[in-house]
Coordinates of C-alpha atoms and ligand atoms in Angstrom, one line a residue:
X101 CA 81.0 101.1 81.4
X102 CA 81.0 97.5 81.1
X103 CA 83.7 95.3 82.6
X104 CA 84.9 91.8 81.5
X105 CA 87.0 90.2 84.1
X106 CA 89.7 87.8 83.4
X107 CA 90.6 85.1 86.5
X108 CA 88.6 84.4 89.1
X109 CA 90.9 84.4 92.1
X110 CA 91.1 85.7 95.5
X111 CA 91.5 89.7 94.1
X112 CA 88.7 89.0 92.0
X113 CA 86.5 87.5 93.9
X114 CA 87.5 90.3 96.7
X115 CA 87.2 93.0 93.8
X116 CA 83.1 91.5 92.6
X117 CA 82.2 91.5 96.5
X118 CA 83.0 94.9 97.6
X119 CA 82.3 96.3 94.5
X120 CA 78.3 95.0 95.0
X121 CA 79.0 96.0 99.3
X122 CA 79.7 99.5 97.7
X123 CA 78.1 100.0 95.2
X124 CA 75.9 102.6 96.2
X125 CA 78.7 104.9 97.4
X126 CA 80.6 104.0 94.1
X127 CA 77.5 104.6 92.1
X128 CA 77.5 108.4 94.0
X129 CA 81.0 108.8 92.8
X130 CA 81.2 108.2 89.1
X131 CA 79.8 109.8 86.2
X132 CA 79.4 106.7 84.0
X133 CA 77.4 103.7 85.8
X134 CA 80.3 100.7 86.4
X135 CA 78.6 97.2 85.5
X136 CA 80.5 93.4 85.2
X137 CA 78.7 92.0 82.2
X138 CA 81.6 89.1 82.3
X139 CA 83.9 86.5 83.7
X140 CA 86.3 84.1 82.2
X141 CA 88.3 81.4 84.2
X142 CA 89.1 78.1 84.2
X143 CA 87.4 77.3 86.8
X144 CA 83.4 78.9 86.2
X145 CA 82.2 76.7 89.1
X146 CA 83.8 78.9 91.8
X147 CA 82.4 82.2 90.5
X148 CA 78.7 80.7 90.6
X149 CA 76.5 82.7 92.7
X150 CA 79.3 85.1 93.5
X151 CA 78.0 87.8 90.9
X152 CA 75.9 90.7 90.1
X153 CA 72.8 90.1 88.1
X154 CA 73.6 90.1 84.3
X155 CA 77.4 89.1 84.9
X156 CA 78.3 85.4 82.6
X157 CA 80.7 83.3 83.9
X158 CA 82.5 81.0 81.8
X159 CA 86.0 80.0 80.5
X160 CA 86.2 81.9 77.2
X161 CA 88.8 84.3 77.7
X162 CA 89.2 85.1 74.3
X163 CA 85.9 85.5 74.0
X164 CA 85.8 88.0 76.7
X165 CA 88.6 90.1 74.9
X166 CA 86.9 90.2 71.7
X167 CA 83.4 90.8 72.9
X168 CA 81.8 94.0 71.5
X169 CA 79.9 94.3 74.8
X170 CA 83.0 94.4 76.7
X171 CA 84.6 98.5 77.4
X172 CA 86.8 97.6 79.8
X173 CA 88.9 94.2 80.3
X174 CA 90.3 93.8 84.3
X175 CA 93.1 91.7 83.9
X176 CA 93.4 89.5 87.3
X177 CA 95.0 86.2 86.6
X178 CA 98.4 86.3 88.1
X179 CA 99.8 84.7 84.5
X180 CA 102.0 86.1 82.5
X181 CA 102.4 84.3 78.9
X182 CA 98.7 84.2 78.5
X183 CA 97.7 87.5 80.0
X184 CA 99.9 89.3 77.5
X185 CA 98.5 87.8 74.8
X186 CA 95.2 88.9 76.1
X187 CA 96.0 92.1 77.0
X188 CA 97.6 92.6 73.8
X189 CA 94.4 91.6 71.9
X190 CA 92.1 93.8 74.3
X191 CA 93.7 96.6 73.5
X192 CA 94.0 95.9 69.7
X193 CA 90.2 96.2 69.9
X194 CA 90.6 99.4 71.4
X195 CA 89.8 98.1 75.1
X196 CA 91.2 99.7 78.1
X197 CA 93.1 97.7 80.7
X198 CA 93.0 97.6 84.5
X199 CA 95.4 95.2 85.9
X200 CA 97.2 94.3 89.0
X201 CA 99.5 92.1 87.8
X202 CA 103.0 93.4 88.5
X203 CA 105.0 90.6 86.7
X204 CA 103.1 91.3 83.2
X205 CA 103.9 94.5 83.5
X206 CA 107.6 94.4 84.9
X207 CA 108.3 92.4 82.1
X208 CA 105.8 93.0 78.7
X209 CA 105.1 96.8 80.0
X210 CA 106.8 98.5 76.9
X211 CA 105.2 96.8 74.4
X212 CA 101.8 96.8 76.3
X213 CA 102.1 100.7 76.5
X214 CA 103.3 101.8 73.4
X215 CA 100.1 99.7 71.7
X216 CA 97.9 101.8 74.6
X217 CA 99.5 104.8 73.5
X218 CA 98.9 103.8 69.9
X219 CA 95.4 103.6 70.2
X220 CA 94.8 106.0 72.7
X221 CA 93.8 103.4 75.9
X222 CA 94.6 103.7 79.3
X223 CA 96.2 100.8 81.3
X224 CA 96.0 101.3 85.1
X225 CA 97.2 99.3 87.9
X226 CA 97.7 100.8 90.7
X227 CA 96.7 97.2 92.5
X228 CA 100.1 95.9 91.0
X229 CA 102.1 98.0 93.2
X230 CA 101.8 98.1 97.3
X231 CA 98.5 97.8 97.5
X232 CA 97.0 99.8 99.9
X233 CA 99.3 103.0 99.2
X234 CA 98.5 105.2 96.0
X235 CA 101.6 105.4 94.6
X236 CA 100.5 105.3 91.2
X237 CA 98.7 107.9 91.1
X238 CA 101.3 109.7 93.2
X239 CA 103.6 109.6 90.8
X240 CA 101.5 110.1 87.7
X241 CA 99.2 112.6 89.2
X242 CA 100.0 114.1 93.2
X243 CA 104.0 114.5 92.3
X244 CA 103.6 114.9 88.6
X245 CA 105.4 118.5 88.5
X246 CA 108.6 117.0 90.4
X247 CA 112.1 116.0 89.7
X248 CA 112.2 113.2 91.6
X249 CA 115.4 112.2 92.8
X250 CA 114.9 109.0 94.6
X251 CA 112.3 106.3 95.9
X252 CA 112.9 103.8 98.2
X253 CA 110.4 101.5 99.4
X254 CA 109.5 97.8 101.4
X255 CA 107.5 96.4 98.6
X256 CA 107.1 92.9 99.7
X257 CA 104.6 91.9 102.7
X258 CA 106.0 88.5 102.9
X259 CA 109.9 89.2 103.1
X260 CA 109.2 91.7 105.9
X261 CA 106.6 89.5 107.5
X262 CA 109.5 86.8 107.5
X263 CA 112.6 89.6 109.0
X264 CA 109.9 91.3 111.2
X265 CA 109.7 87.8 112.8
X266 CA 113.3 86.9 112.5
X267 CA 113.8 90.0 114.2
X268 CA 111.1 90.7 116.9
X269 CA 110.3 87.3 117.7
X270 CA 113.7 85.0 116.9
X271 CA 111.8 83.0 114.5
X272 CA 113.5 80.6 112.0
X273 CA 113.5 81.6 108.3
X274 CA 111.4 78.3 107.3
X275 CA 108.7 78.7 110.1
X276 CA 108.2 82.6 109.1
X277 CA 107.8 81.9 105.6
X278 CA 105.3 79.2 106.0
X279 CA 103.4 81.6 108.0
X280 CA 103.3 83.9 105.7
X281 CA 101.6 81.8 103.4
X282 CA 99.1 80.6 105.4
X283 CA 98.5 83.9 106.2
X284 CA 98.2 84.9 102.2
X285 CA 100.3 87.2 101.7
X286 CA 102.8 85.4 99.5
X287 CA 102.8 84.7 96.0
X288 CA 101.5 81.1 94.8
X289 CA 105.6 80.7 94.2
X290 CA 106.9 82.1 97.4
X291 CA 110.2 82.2 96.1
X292 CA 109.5 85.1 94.3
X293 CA 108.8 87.0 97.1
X294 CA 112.3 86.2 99.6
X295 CA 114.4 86.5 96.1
X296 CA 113.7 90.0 96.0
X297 CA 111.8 89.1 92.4
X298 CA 108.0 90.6 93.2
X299 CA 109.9 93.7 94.7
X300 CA 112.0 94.1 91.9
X301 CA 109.0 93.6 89.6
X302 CA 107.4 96.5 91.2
X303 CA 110.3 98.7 91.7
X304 CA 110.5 98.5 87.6
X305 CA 107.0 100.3 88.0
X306 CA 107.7 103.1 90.2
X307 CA 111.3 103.4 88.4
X308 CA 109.7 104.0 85.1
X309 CA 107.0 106.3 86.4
X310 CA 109.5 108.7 88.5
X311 CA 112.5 109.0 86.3
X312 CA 110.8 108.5 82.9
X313 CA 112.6 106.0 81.6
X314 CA 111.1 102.2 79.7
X315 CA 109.8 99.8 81.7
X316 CA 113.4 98.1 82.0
X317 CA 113.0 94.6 84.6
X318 CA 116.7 93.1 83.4
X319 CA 118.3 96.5 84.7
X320 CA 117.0 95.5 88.2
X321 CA 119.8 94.3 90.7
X322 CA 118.2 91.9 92.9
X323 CA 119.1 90.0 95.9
X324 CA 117.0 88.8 98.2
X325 CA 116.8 87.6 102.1
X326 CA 117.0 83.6 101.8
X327 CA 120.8 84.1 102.7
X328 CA 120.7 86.7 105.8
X329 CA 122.2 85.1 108.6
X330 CA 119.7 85.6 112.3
X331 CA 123.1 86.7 113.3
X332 CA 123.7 89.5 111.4
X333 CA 120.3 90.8 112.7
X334 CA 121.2 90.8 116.1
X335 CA 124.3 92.7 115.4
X336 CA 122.4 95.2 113.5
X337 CA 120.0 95.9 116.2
X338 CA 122.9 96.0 118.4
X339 CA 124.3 99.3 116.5
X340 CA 120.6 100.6 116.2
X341 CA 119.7 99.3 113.1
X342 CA 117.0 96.6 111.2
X343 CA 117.7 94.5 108.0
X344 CA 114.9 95.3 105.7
X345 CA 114.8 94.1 102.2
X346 CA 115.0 97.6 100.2
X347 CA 113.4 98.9 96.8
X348 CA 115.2 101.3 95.4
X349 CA 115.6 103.6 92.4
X350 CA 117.7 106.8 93.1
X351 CA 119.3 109.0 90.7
X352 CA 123.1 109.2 91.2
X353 CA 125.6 111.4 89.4
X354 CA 126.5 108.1 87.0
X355 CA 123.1 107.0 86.1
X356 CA 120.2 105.7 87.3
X357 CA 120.5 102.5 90.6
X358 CA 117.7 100.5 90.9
X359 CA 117.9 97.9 93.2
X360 CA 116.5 95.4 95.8
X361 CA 118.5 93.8 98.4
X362 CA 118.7 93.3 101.9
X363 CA 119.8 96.9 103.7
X364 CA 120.9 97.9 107.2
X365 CA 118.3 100.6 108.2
X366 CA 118.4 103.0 110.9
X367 CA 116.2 102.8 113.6
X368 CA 115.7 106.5 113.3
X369 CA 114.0 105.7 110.0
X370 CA 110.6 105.4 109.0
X371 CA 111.1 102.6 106.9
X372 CA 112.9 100.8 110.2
X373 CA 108.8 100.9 111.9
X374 CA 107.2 99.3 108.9
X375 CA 107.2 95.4 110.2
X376 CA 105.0 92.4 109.7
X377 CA 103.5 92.6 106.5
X378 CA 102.9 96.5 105.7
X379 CA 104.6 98.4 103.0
X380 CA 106.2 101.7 103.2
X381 CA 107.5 104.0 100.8
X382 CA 109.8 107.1 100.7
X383 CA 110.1 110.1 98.3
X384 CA 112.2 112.8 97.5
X385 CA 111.3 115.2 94.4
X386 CA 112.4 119.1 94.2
X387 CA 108.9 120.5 94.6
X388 CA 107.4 118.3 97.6
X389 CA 110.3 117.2 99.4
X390 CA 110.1 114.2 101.7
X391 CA 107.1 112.5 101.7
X392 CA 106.4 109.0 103.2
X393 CA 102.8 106.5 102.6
X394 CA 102.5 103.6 104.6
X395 CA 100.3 100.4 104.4
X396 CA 99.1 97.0 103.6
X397 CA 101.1 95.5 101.0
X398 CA 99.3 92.0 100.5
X399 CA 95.8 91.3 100.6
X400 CA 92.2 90.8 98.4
X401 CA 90.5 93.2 100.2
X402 CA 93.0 95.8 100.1
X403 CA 94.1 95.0 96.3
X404 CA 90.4 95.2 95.8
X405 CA 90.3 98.7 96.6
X406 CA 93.3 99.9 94.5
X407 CA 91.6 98.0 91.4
X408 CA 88.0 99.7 91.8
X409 CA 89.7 103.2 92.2
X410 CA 91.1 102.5 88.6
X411 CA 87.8 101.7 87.3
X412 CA 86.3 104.7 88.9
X413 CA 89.0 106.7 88.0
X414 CA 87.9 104.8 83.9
X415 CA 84.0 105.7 84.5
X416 CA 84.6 109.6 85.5
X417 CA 86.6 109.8 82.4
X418 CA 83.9 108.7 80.3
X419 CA 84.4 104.8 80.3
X420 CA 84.8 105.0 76.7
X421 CA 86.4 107.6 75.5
X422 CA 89.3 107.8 73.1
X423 CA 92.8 109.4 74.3
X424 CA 91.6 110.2 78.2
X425 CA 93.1 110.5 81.5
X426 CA 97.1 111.4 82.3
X427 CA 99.8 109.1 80.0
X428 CA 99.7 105.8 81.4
X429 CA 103.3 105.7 82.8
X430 CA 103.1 109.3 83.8
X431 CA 105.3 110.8 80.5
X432 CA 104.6 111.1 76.8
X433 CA 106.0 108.4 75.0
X434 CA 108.4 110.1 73.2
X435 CA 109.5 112.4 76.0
X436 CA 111.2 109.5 77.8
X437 CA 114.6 109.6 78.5
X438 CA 115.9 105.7 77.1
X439 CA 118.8 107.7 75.6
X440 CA 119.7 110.2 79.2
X441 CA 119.7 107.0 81.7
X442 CA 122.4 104.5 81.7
X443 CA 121.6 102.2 84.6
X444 CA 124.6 101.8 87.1
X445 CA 125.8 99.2 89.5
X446 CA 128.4 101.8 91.4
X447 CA 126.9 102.9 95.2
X448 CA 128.6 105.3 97.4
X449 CA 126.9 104.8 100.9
X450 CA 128.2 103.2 104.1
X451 CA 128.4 99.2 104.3
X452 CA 128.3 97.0 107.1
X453 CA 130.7 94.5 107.1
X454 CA 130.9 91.3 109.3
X455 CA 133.7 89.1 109.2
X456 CA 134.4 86.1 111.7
X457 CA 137.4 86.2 112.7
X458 CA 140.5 83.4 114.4
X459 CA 140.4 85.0 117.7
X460 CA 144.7 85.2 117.9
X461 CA 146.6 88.2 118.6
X462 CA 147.4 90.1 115.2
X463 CA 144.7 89.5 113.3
X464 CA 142.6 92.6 114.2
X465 CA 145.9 94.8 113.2
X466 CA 145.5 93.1 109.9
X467 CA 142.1 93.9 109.4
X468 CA 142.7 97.1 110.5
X469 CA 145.7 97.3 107.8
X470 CA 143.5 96.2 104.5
X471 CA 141.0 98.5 105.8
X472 CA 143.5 101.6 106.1
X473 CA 145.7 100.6 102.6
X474 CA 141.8 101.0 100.9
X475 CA 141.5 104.4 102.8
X476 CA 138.1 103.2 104.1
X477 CA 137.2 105.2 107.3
X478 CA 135.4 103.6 110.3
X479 CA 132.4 104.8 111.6
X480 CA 131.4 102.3 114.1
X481 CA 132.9 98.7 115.5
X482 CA 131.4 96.0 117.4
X483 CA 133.8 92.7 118.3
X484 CA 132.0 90.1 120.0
X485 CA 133.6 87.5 122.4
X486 CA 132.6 84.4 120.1
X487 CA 133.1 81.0 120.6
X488 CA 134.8 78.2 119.3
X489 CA 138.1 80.4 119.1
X490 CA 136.7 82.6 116.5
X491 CA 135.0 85.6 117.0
X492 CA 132.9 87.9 114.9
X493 CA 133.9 91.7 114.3
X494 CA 131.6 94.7 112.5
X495 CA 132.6 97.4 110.7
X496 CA 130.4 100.4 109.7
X497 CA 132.6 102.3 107.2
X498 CA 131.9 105.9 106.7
X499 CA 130.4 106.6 103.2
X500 CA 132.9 104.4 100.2
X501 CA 132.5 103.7 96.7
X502 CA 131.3 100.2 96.3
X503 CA 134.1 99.8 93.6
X504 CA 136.4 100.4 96.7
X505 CA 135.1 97.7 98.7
X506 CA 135.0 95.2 96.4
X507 CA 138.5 95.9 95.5
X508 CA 139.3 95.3 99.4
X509 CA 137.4 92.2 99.5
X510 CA 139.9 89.8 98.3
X511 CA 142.4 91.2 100.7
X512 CA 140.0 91.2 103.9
X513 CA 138.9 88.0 103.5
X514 CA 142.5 86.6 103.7
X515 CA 143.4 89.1 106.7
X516 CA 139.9 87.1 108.2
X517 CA 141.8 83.8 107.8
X518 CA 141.4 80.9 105.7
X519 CA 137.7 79.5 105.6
X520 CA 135.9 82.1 107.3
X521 CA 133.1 84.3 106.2
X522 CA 132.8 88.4 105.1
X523 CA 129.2 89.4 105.0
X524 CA 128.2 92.7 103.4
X525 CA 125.4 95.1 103.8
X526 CA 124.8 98.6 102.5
X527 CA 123.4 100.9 105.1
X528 CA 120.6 102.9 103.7
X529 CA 121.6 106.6 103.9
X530 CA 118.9 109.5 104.6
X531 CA 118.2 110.2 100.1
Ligands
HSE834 N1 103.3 88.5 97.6 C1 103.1 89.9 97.6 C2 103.7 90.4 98.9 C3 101.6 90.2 97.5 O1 104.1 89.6 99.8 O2 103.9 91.6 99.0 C4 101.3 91.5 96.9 O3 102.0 91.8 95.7

């Protein structure tokens, strides 16, 4: 089976040099021998002396998806416009795809399936979705008899690396997230990382492979953790909880939620323990019941190993071979359910609520007043004794409608007094 490799960055590089440090126990494990015959990237220099015998370098890449001598192309480039292009073409010549680029996917993945379906080629990438778990193959393989009901995950290395420090080590927001790059776990555009984007991209993923339904990015709600105050993650740890930016996809009576934003998270949880840069991830399904898988979520190394189980997984299917393996996004193409699944913005859970407050007599009873008139019950409270005459008091309502609490909003923030600030959190429940 002979691969052509588009990009030569860190993953790639990673992917070439464990690939040759393994090969002999790869070689033991797959019934078709796995060769790199090809490179393209802009920059050949870097890949010199970095490859197996026999493997050209050079900065064709539509060469390399139009060469005859090329079974398989690995798709590594981080690019989007481009890389659909060339995906597109390497599988119009009846190519199959391994890729681990999550944002190609999030956002072409429909059309880049249905032409795999149409000419019977498999596209995996389980490197484009926390990459040291299998949830890929999870969900199109381990789980594949299940009804799953939800998945909720911490898909982003670099926004936990950033709260984990915020949180355990009082570390500004800035400082964190230039550590995290010089660490390399975030994206050449940070930005996508704290504004929930590479999560979301992912979640798209693992929301099309439990539930079914297309590949659907602009469904996604996303908010991410530039905004979280350090404050709010004191008082969360105060009442036993951690702010984790949250994947998640559940199915509610309404329709389908798939979301990432910034979630209180109970200490209790397992989700709570996964800090720095790992990834965790938590499923429900009828059959199987909880199940939990834990690990790196950044890395070249680690990616690396995700990418050459998908080519393994390609060489003990027969490298070649027309119409092989399980459907590429777990479901027959026409057994999706586009029609079923109405994606919905309406959450019933608890929320945490923060609002600063003019320290004077009476305005507690009129906080109290909006919360009763909105018949939203409170589980916990917490009033600190502030400073500067205002002080800050939390709410943890029992479980509302988030249509009821945006409805309150208007009124809570005028019981708050003029000028001061309401923030909001959703507390992650145990689905
Ligand atoms: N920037 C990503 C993260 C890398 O921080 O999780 C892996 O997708």
């Amino acid at each position: 089976m002979r691969i052509g490799v588009l990009g030569f960055g860190n993953v790639a590089a990673a992917t070439i040099e464990r690939f040759m440090a393994n090969h002999e126990l790869i070689h033991a494990k797959t019934r078709t021998a796995i060769q790199f015959v090809r490179v393209a990237t802009r920059t050949p220099a870097r890949a010199e002396g970095r490859l197996p015998e026999g493997c050209v370098v050079s900065s064709d890449c539509w060469g390399l998806v139009d060469d005859p001598q090329v079974d398989v192309v690995l798709e590594l480039t981080g690019d989007v416009p481009l890389s659909r292009q060339l995906v597109l073409r390497a599988l119009f010549n009846r190519k199959h795809v391994v890729t681990a680029n999550k944002a190609l996917l999030a956002k072409h993945g429909e059309e880049i399936m249905a032409l795999a379906e149409e000419v019977g080629r498999n596209v995996l990438f389980e490197g484009a979705v926390a990459v040291s778990i299998p949830i890929i193959k999870t969900l199109r393989e381990s789980a594949a008899a299940n009804n799953i009901s939800s998945i909720t995950g911490i898909l982003n290395g670099t926004s936990n690396y950033v709260l984990s420090q915020m949180s355990e080590h009082d570390a500004d927001f800035a400082g964190a997230l230039a550590e995290a790059q010089r660490k390399g776990y975030a994206e050449a555009d940070p930005t996508l990382d704290v504004s929930g984007e590479d999560a979301a991209h992912k979640l798209t993923l693992l929301a099309s492979l439990s539930f079914g339904v297309p590949i659907h990015f602009s469904s996604v709600q996303i908010k991410g953790i530039q905004d979280i105050d350090p404050v709010d993650i004191g008082f969360a740890k105060r009442l036993g909880y951690q702010i984790k930016l949250i994947a998640q996809a559940v199915m509610e009576p309404e329709g389908l939620n798939v979301g990432v934003q910034p979630m209180l998270v109970p200490m209790t949880s397992m989700l709570a323990q996964v800090s720095d840069s790992m990834n965790g991830i938590a499923l429900y399904g009828d059959l199987l019941g909880s199940a939990f898988l834990y690990g790196s979520g950044a890395g070249g190394r680690q990616t690396s190993s995700a990418v050459l189980a998908d080519l393994i997984e390609l060489a003990n299917l027969g490298g070649t071979r027309v119409e092989s393996g399980a459907y590429n996004m777990g479901f027959r193409h026409g057994h999706r359910k586009a029609e079923v699944v109405r994606y919905t913005r309406e959450r019933v859970g608890a929320f945490y609520i923060r609002l600063r407050l003019d320290d004077k007599a009476g305005v507690l009873a009129g906080v109290s007043a909006v919360l009763a008139q909105a018949g939203v019950s409170v589980n916990a409270l917490l009033q600190d004794e502030g400073q500067h005459e205002q002080s800050d008091m939390i709410v943890i309502t029992h479980d509302i409608n988030s249509g009821q609490l945006n409805k309150m909003l208007p009124a809570l923030s005028v019981a708050a007094g003029a000028g001061n600030s309401v923030a909001i959190y959703p507390v992650l429940g145990s689905h």
